[in-house]
XYZ file of C-alpha atoms in Angstrom:
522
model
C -33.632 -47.093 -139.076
C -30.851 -49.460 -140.073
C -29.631 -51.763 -138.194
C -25.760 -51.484 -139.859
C -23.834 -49.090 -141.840
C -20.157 -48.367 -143.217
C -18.679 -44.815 -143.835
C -16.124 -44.699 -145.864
C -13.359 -41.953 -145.359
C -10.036 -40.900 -146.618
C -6.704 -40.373 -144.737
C -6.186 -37.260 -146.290
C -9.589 -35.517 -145.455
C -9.901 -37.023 -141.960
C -10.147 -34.843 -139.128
C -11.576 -36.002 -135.521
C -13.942 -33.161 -134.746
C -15.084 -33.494 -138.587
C -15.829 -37.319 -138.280
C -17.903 -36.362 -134.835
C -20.605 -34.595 -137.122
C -20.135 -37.179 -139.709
C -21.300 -40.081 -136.788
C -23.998 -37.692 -135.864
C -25.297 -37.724 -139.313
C -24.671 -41.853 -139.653
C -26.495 -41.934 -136.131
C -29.767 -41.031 -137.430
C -29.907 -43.680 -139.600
C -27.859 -46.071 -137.795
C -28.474 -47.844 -134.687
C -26.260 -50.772 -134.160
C -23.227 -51.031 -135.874
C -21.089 -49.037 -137.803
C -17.955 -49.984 -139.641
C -15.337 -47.299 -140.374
C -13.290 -47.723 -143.511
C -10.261 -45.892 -144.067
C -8.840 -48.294 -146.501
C -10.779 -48.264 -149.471
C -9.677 -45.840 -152.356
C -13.210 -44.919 -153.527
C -11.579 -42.713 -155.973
C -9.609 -43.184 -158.932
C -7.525 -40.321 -160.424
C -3.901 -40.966 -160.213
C -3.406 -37.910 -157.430
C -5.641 -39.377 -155.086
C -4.835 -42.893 -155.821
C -1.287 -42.688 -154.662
C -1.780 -40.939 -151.241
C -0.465 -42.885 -148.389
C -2.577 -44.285 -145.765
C -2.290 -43.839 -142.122
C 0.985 -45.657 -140.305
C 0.791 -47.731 -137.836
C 0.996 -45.031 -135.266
C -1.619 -42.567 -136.887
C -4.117 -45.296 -137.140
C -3.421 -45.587 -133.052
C -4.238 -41.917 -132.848
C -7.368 -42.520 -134.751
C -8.719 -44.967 -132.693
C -7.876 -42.926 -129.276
C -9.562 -40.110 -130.885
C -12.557 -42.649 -131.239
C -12.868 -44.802 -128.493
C -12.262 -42.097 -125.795
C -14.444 -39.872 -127.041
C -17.002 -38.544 -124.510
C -19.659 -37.647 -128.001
C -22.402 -39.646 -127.181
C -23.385 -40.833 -130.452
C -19.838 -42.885 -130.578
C -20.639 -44.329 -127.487
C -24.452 -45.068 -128.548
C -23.582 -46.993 -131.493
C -20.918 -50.208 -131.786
C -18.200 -48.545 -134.283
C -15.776 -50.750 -135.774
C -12.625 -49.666 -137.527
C -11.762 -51.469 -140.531
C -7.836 -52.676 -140.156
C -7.534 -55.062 -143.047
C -5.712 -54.029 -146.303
C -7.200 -52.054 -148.956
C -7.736 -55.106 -151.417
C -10.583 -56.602 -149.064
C -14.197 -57.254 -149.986
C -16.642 -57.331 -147.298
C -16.404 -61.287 -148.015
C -13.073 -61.176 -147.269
C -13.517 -59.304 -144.704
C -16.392 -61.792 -142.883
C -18.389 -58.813 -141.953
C -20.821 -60.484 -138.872
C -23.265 -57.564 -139.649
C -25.469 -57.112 -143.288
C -24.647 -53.893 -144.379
C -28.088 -51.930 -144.854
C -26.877 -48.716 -145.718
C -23.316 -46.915 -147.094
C -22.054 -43.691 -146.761
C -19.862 -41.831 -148.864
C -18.801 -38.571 -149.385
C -20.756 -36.240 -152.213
C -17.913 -35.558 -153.747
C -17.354 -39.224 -154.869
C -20.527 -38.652 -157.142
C -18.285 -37.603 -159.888
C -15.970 -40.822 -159.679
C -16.810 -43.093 -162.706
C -18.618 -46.328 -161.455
C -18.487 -45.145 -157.959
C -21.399 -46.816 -156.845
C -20.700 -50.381 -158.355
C -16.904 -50.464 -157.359
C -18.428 -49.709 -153.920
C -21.367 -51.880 -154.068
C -18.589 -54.925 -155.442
C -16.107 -53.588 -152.502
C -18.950 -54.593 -149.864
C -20.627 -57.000 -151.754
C -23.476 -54.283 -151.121
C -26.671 -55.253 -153.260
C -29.550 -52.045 -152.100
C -27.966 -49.124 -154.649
C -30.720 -47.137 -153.017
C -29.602 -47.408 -150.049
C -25.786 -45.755 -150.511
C -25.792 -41.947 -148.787
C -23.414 -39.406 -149.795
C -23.213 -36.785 -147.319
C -22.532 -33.219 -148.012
C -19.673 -31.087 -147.585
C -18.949 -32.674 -143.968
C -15.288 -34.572 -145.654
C -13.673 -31.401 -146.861
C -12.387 -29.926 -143.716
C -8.338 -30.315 -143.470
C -6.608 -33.295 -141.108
C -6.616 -32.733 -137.933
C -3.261 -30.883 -136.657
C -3.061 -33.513 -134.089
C -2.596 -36.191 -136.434
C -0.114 -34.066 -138.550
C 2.319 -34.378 -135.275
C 5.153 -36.855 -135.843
C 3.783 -40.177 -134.509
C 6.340 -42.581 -132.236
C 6.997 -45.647 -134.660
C 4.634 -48.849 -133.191
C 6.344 -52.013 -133.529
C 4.102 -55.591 -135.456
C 4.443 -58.565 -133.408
C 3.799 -62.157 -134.868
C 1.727 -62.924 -131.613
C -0.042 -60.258 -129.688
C -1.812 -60.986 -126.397
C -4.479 -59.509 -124.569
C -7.302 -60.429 -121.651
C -10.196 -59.446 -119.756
C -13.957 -60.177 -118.913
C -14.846 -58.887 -122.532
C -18.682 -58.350 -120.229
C -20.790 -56.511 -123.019
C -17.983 -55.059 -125.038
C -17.819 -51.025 -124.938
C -15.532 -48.625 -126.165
C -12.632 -49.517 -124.055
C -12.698 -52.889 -125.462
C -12.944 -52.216 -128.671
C -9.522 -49.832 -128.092
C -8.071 -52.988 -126.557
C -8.798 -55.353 -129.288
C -8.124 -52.806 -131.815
C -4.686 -51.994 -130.819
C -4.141 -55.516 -130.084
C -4.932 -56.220 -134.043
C -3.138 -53.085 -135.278
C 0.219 -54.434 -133.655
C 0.093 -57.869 -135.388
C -0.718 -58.682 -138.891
C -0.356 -62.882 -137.936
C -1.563 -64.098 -134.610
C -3.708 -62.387 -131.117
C -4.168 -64.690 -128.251
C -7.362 -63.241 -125.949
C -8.392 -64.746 -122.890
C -11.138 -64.609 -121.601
C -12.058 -64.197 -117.376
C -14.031 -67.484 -116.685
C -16.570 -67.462 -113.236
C -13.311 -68.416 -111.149
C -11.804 -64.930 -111.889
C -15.561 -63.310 -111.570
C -15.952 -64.473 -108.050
C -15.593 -60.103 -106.519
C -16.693 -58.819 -109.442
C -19.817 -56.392 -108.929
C -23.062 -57.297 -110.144
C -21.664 -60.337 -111.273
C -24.566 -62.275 -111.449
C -25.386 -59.655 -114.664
C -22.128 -60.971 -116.364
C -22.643 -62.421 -120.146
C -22.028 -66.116 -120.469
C -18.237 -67.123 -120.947
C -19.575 -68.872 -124.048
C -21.480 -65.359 -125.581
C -18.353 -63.199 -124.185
C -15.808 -65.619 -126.156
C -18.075 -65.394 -129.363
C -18.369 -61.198 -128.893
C -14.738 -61.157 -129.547
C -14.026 -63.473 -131.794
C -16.983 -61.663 -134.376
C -15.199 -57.894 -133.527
C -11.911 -59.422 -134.389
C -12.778 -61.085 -137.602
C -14.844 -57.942 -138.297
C -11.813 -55.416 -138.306
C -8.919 -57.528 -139.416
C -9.848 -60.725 -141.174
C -7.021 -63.115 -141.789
C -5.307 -63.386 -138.804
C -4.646 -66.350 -136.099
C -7.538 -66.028 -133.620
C -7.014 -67.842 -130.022
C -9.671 -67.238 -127.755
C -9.071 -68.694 -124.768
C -10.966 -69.120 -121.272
C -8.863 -67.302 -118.340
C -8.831 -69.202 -114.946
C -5.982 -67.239 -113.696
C -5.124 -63.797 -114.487
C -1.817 -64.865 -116.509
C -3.032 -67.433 -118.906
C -1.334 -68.345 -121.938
C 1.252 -65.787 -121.687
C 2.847 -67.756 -118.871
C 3.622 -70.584 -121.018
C 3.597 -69.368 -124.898
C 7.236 -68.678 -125.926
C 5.988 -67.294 -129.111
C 4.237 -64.172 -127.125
C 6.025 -61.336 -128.168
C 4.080 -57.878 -126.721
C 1.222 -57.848 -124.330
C -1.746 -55.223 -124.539
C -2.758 -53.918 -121.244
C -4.911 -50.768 -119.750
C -3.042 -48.385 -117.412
C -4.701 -49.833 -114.191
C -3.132 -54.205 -115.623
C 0.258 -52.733 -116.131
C 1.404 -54.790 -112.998
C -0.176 -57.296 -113.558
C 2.333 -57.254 -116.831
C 5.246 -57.275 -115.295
C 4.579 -59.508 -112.689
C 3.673 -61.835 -115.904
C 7.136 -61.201 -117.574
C 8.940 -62.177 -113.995
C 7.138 -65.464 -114.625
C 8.431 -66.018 -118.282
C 11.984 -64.827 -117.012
C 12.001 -67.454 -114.316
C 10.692 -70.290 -116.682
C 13.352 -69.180 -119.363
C 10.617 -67.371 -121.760
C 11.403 -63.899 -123.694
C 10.256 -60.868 -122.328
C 7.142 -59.300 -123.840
C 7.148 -55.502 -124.557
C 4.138 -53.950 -122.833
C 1.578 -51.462 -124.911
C -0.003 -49.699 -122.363
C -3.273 -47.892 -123.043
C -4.515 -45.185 -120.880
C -8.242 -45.636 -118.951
C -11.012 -44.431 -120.808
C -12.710 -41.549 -119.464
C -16.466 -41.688 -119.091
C -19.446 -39.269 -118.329
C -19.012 -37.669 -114.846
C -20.542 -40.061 -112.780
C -23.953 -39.063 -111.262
C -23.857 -41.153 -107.491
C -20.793 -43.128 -105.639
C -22.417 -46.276 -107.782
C -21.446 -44.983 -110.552
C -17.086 -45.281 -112.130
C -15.155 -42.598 -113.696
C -14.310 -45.004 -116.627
C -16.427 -46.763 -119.605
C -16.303 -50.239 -117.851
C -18.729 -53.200 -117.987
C -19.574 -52.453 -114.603
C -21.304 -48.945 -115.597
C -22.426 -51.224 -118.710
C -24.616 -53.850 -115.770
C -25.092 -50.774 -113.348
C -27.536 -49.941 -116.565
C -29.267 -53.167 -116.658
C -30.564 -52.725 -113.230
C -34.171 -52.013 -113.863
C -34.001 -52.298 -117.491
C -36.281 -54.952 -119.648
C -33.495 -57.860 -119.764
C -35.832 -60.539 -121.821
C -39.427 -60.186 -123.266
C -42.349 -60.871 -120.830
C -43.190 -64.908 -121.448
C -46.499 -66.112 -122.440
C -48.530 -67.961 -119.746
C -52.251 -69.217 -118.405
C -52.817 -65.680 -116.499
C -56.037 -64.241 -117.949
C -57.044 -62.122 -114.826
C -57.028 -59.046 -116.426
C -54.416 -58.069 -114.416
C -50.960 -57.593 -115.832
C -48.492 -59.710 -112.427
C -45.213 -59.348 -111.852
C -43.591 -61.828 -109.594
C -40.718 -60.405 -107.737
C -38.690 -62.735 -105.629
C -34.895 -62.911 -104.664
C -32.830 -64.733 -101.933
C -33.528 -64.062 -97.898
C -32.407 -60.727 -97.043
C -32.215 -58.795 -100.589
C -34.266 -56.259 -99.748
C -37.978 -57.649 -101.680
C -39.806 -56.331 -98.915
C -38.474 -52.606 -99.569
C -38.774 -52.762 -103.806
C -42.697 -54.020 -102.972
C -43.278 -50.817 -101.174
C -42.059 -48.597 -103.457
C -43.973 -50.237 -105.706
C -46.699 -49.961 -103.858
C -46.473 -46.132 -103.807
C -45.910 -46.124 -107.463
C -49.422 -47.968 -108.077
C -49.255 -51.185 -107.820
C -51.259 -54.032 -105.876
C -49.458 -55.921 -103.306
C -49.662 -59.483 -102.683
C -46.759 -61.122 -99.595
C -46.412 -64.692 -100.541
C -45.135 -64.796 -96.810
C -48.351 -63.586 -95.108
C -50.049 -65.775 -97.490
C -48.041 -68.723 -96.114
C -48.708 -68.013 -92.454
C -52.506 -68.135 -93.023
C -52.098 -71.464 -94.562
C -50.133 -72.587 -91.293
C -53.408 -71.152 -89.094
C -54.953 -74.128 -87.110
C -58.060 -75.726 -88.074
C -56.446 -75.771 -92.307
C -55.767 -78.674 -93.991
C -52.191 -77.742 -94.586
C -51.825 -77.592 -90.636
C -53.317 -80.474 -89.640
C -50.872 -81.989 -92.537
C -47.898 -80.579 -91.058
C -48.767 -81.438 -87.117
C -48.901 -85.011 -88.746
C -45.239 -85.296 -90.193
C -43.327 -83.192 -87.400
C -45.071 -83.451 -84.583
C -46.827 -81.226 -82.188
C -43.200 -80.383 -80.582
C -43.375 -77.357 -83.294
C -46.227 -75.793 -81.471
C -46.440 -72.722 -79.644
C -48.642 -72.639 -76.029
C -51.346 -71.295 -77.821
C -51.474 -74.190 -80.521
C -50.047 -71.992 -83.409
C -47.054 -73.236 -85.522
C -43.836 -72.152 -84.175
C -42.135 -71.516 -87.476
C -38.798 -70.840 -86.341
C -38.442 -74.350 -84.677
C -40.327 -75.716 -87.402
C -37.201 -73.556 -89.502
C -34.640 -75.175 -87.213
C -35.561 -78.671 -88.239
C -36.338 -78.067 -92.106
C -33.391 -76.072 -92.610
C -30.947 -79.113 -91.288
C -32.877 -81.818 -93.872
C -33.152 -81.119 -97.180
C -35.486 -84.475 -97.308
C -37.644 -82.751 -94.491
C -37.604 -79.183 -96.013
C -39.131 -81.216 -99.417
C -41.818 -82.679 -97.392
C -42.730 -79.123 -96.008
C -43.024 -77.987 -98.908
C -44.972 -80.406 -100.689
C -47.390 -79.824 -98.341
C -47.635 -75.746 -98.256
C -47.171 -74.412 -101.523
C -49.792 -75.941 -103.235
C -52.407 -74.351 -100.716
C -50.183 -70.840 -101.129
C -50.517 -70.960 -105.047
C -54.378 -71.654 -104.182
C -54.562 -68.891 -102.461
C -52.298 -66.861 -104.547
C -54.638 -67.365 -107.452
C -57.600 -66.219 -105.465
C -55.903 -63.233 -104.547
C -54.680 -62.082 -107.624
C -58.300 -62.948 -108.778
C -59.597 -60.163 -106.285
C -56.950 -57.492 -107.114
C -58.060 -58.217 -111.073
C -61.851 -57.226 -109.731
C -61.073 -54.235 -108.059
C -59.907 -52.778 -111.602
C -56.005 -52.546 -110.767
C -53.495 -52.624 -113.258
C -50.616 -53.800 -111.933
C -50.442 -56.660 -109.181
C -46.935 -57.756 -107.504
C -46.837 -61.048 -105.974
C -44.210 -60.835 -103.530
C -42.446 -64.073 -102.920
C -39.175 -65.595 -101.969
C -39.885 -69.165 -102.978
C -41.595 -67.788 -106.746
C -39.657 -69.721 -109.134
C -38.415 -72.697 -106.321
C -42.410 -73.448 -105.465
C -43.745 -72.831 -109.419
C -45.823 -69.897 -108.729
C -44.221 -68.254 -111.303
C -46.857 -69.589 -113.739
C -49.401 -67.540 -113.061
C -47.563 -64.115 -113.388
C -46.359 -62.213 -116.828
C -42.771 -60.954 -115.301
C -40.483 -62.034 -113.217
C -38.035 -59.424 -111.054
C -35.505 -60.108 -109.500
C -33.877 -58.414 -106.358
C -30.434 -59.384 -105.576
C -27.277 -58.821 -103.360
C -24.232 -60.826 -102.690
C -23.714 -63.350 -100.824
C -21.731 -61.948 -97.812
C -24.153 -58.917 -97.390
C -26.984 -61.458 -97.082
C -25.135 -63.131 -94.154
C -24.326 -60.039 -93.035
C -28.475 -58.770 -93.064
C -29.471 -62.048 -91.501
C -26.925 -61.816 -88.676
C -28.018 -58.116 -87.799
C -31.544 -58.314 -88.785
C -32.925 -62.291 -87.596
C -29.986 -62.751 -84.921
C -29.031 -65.911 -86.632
C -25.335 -67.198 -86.688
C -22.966 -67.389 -89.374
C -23.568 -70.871 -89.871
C -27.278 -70.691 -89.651
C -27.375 -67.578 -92.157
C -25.600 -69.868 -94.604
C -27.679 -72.782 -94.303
C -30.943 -70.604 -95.312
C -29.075 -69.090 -98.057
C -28.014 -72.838 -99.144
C -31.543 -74.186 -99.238
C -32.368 -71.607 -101.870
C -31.420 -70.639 -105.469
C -28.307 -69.311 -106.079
C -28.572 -65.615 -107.140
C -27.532 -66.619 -111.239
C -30.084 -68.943 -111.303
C -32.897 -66.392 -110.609
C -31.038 -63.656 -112.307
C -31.404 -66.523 -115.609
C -34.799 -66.323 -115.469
C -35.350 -63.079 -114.495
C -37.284 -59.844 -117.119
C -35.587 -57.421 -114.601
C -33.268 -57.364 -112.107
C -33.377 -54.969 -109.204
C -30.706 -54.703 -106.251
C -30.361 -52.998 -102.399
C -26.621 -53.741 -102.208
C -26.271 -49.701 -102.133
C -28.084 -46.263 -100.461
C -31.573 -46.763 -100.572
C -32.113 -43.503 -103.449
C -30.113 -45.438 -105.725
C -32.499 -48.593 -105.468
C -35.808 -46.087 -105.789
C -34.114 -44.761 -109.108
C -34.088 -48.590 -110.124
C -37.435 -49.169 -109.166
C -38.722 -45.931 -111.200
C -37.173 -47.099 -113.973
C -38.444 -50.629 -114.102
C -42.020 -49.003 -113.458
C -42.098 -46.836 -116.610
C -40.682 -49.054 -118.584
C -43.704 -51.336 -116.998
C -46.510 -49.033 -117.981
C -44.518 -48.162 -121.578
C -44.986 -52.339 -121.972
C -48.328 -52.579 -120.991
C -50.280 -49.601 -122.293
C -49.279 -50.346 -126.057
């Protein structure tokens, strides 16, 4: 299977439901990207040679027809329509992608030197590897394209913005209308974590820095050449507040507001309106539960991480025989729950928390430790560590929560270890070591995965208040002594999360467990 691939296709023998199959056929031997070249006059008689291209307008069309496509094979793979003029070599063109494989039509077998004007056109060195496909270019263009198209305007500066979170179809309809409107200079900004703040499952969210660099490569990829400006976005105007030399702004149906609140801005500072190309929302699959959105959005796009292999397992010291996952996640996210539907799934269960209160249990080193360095004012009647005073005094000193836990978690990961040891030598697979304080304490050394179970912030509170009876303020001192939800979710092989009905976290969890057993029975 190749990783990358162009097909090359004329205006005159394009037709939508034609260059469906033709994807279908690229699919199978394509699974990344695949560039779409409508530019290139493969052939040379004088006839062919001299038919016009697609306007403006019709190129527009095209793109609809590809980007809102419901065919899943052009939303499996990352297609990329070429917009640069006809004269371009892949050079020129600064494809980001080596080019394993080209497809033509058979036709083109008769054109003289076909293969080494295309091989020069994409600098393309594997002859072998150049497909022509049968028959599949012949049928007529489409009727819809044949309709007189409204005349699109080219701009000097274009603008567009958005998160740009693991770029799908509907970006690539945004950035592809934004290049097709200006043959000098696009401006795209770029959401940065202060416009992320509600966004769901926004701990999933790429990196500003990998989201900037995503768009920059797709934009040098289609139309190379023009004045790239890739900007971070700490406010949902941006640039186009300020830049007189903004002359049309590319929003999506549900920003066109947003655009003309922007242009009352630029009125009131003396700047020229911007037109406004509006571009319709992008109809997905029907969605299967009230998780799911009726549009291709990076939301669906980290709805699908949940439960999904994120990074490879890391190497580490664990030679149990055992294969552990550690799953941990802030107070309140709902561990408890994954580990017992884990648990019903197959796997070993060990509570770092139960662990921890036998450590506390009078007469252990660890306890006579603790009754040492707070005092024996944290006791219960019957001599046993009252850990929710113990709680009210760590949780209000960071200094004293460090000395706590100096003292406890090495004799946890002691016992941990032992544990795990006894799980390995009952013959068990799969062993989950269930613990809040995983990657915070360094027990995460001893296990091969780490998951991650999440919510936001004010739905922790929320659980705390309702479930422990604590206060606002108390709730958000617990949550503050922890790791912030990103910085597990950094470290994390799979992330997990309770924020909705509990049948749409066991679908996570049954996904994360067979693509568990797929790992580890290689």
């Amino acid at each position: 299977m190749s990783q990358s691939g162009v097909l090359i296709l004329q205006p005159s023998k394009f037709e939508l439901r034609r260059f469906y199959e033709l994807v279908k056929i690229c699919a199978k031997h394509v699974q990344n990207v695949l560039y779409i070249d409508f530019s290139f006059n493969a052939q040379t008689n004088s006839e062919v040679a001299l038919q016009k291209g697609f306007s403006r307008a019709e190129t527009y069309k095209v793109l609809e027809g590809i980007y809102k496509s419901r065919a899943q094979e052009l939303n499996s793979l990352d297609v990329r329509v070429l917009l640069g003029n006809e004269s371009q070599n892949a050079v020129e063109k600064g494809f980001s992608q080596r080019l394993d494989v080209v497809f033509l039509d058979s036709s083109y077998k008769s054109e003289p030197s076909i293969v080494e004007r295309t091989c020069m056109r994409y600098n393309f060195k594997n002859k072998d590897a150049m497909q022509f496909l049968d028959g599949v270019l012949e049928s007529p263009i489409s009727e819809e394209l044949k309709q007189p198209a409204k005349e699109m305007k080219c701009y000097d500066t274009v603008a567009v913005g958005g998160t740009f979170d693991r770029i799908h179809n509907g970006h690539r309809l945004l950035l592809s209308t934004s290049c097709l409107l200006t043959n000098s200079r696009i401006v795209v900004g770029v959401s940065d974590e202060t416009l992320l703040v509600n966004k769901t499952l926004g701990e999933l969210i790429e990196p500003l820095e990998v989201r900037m660099k995503n768009v920059a490569e797709f934009i040098e990829d289609i139309k190379p050449g023009l004045i790239k400006e890739i900007v971070p976005l700490s406010d949902p105007a941006g640039p186009t507040k300020t830049d007189p030399n903004i002359e049309c702004l590319v929003v999506s149906a549900e920003t066109l507001n947003g655009g003309h609140a922007v242009n009352k801005i630029r009125k009131e500072a003396g700047l020229p309106k911007m037109d406004l190309f509006s571009i319709e929302l992008i109809s997905d699959i029907e969605p299967e539960s009230s998780t799911d959105e009726c549009k291709l959005s990076s939301t669906a796009g980290r709805h699908e991480a949940l439960g999904v292999l994120l990074r490879p397992p890391k190497s580490n010291s664990n030679q149990s025989g055992v294969y552990v996952i550690g799953l941990t996640g802030g107070i309140a996210s709902g561990k408890s729950s994954i580990a017992k539907r884990l648990e019903k799934l197959g796997a070993e269960i060990i509570n770092a928390d139960i662990v921890g209160h036998s450590v506390y249990e009078p007469g252990t080193d660890a306890y006579n430790e603790i009754i040492q360095s707070f005092g024996d004012g944290i006791l219960n009647s019957n001599g046993s560590v009252n850990r929710r005073s113990l709680g009210s005094i760590v949780f209000s000193d960071s200094n004293k929560l460090q000395l706590l836990n100096s003292i406890v978690w090495p004799k946890i990961m002691e016992r941990i270890k032992e544990l795990i040891s006894e799980v390995a030598s009952k013959g068990a697979q799969v062993c989950i070591v269930e613990a809040a304080l995983l990657l915070e304490a360094g027990w995460d050394e001893v296990v091969n995965e780490i998951w991650v179970s999440f919510i936001p912030e004010a739905e922790a509170i929320k659980r705390l208040k309702d479930r422990n009876g604590l206060s606002e303020e108390e709730a958000k001192k617990r949550l503050a002594s922890q790791l912030k939800n990103k910085e597990r979710v950094s470290q994390a092989n799979v992330v997990l999360s309770t924020l909705w009905e509990p049948e749409y976290t066991q679908k996570q969890v049954e996904k994360a467990w067979k693509g568990l057993q797929e790992r580890i029975t290689k």
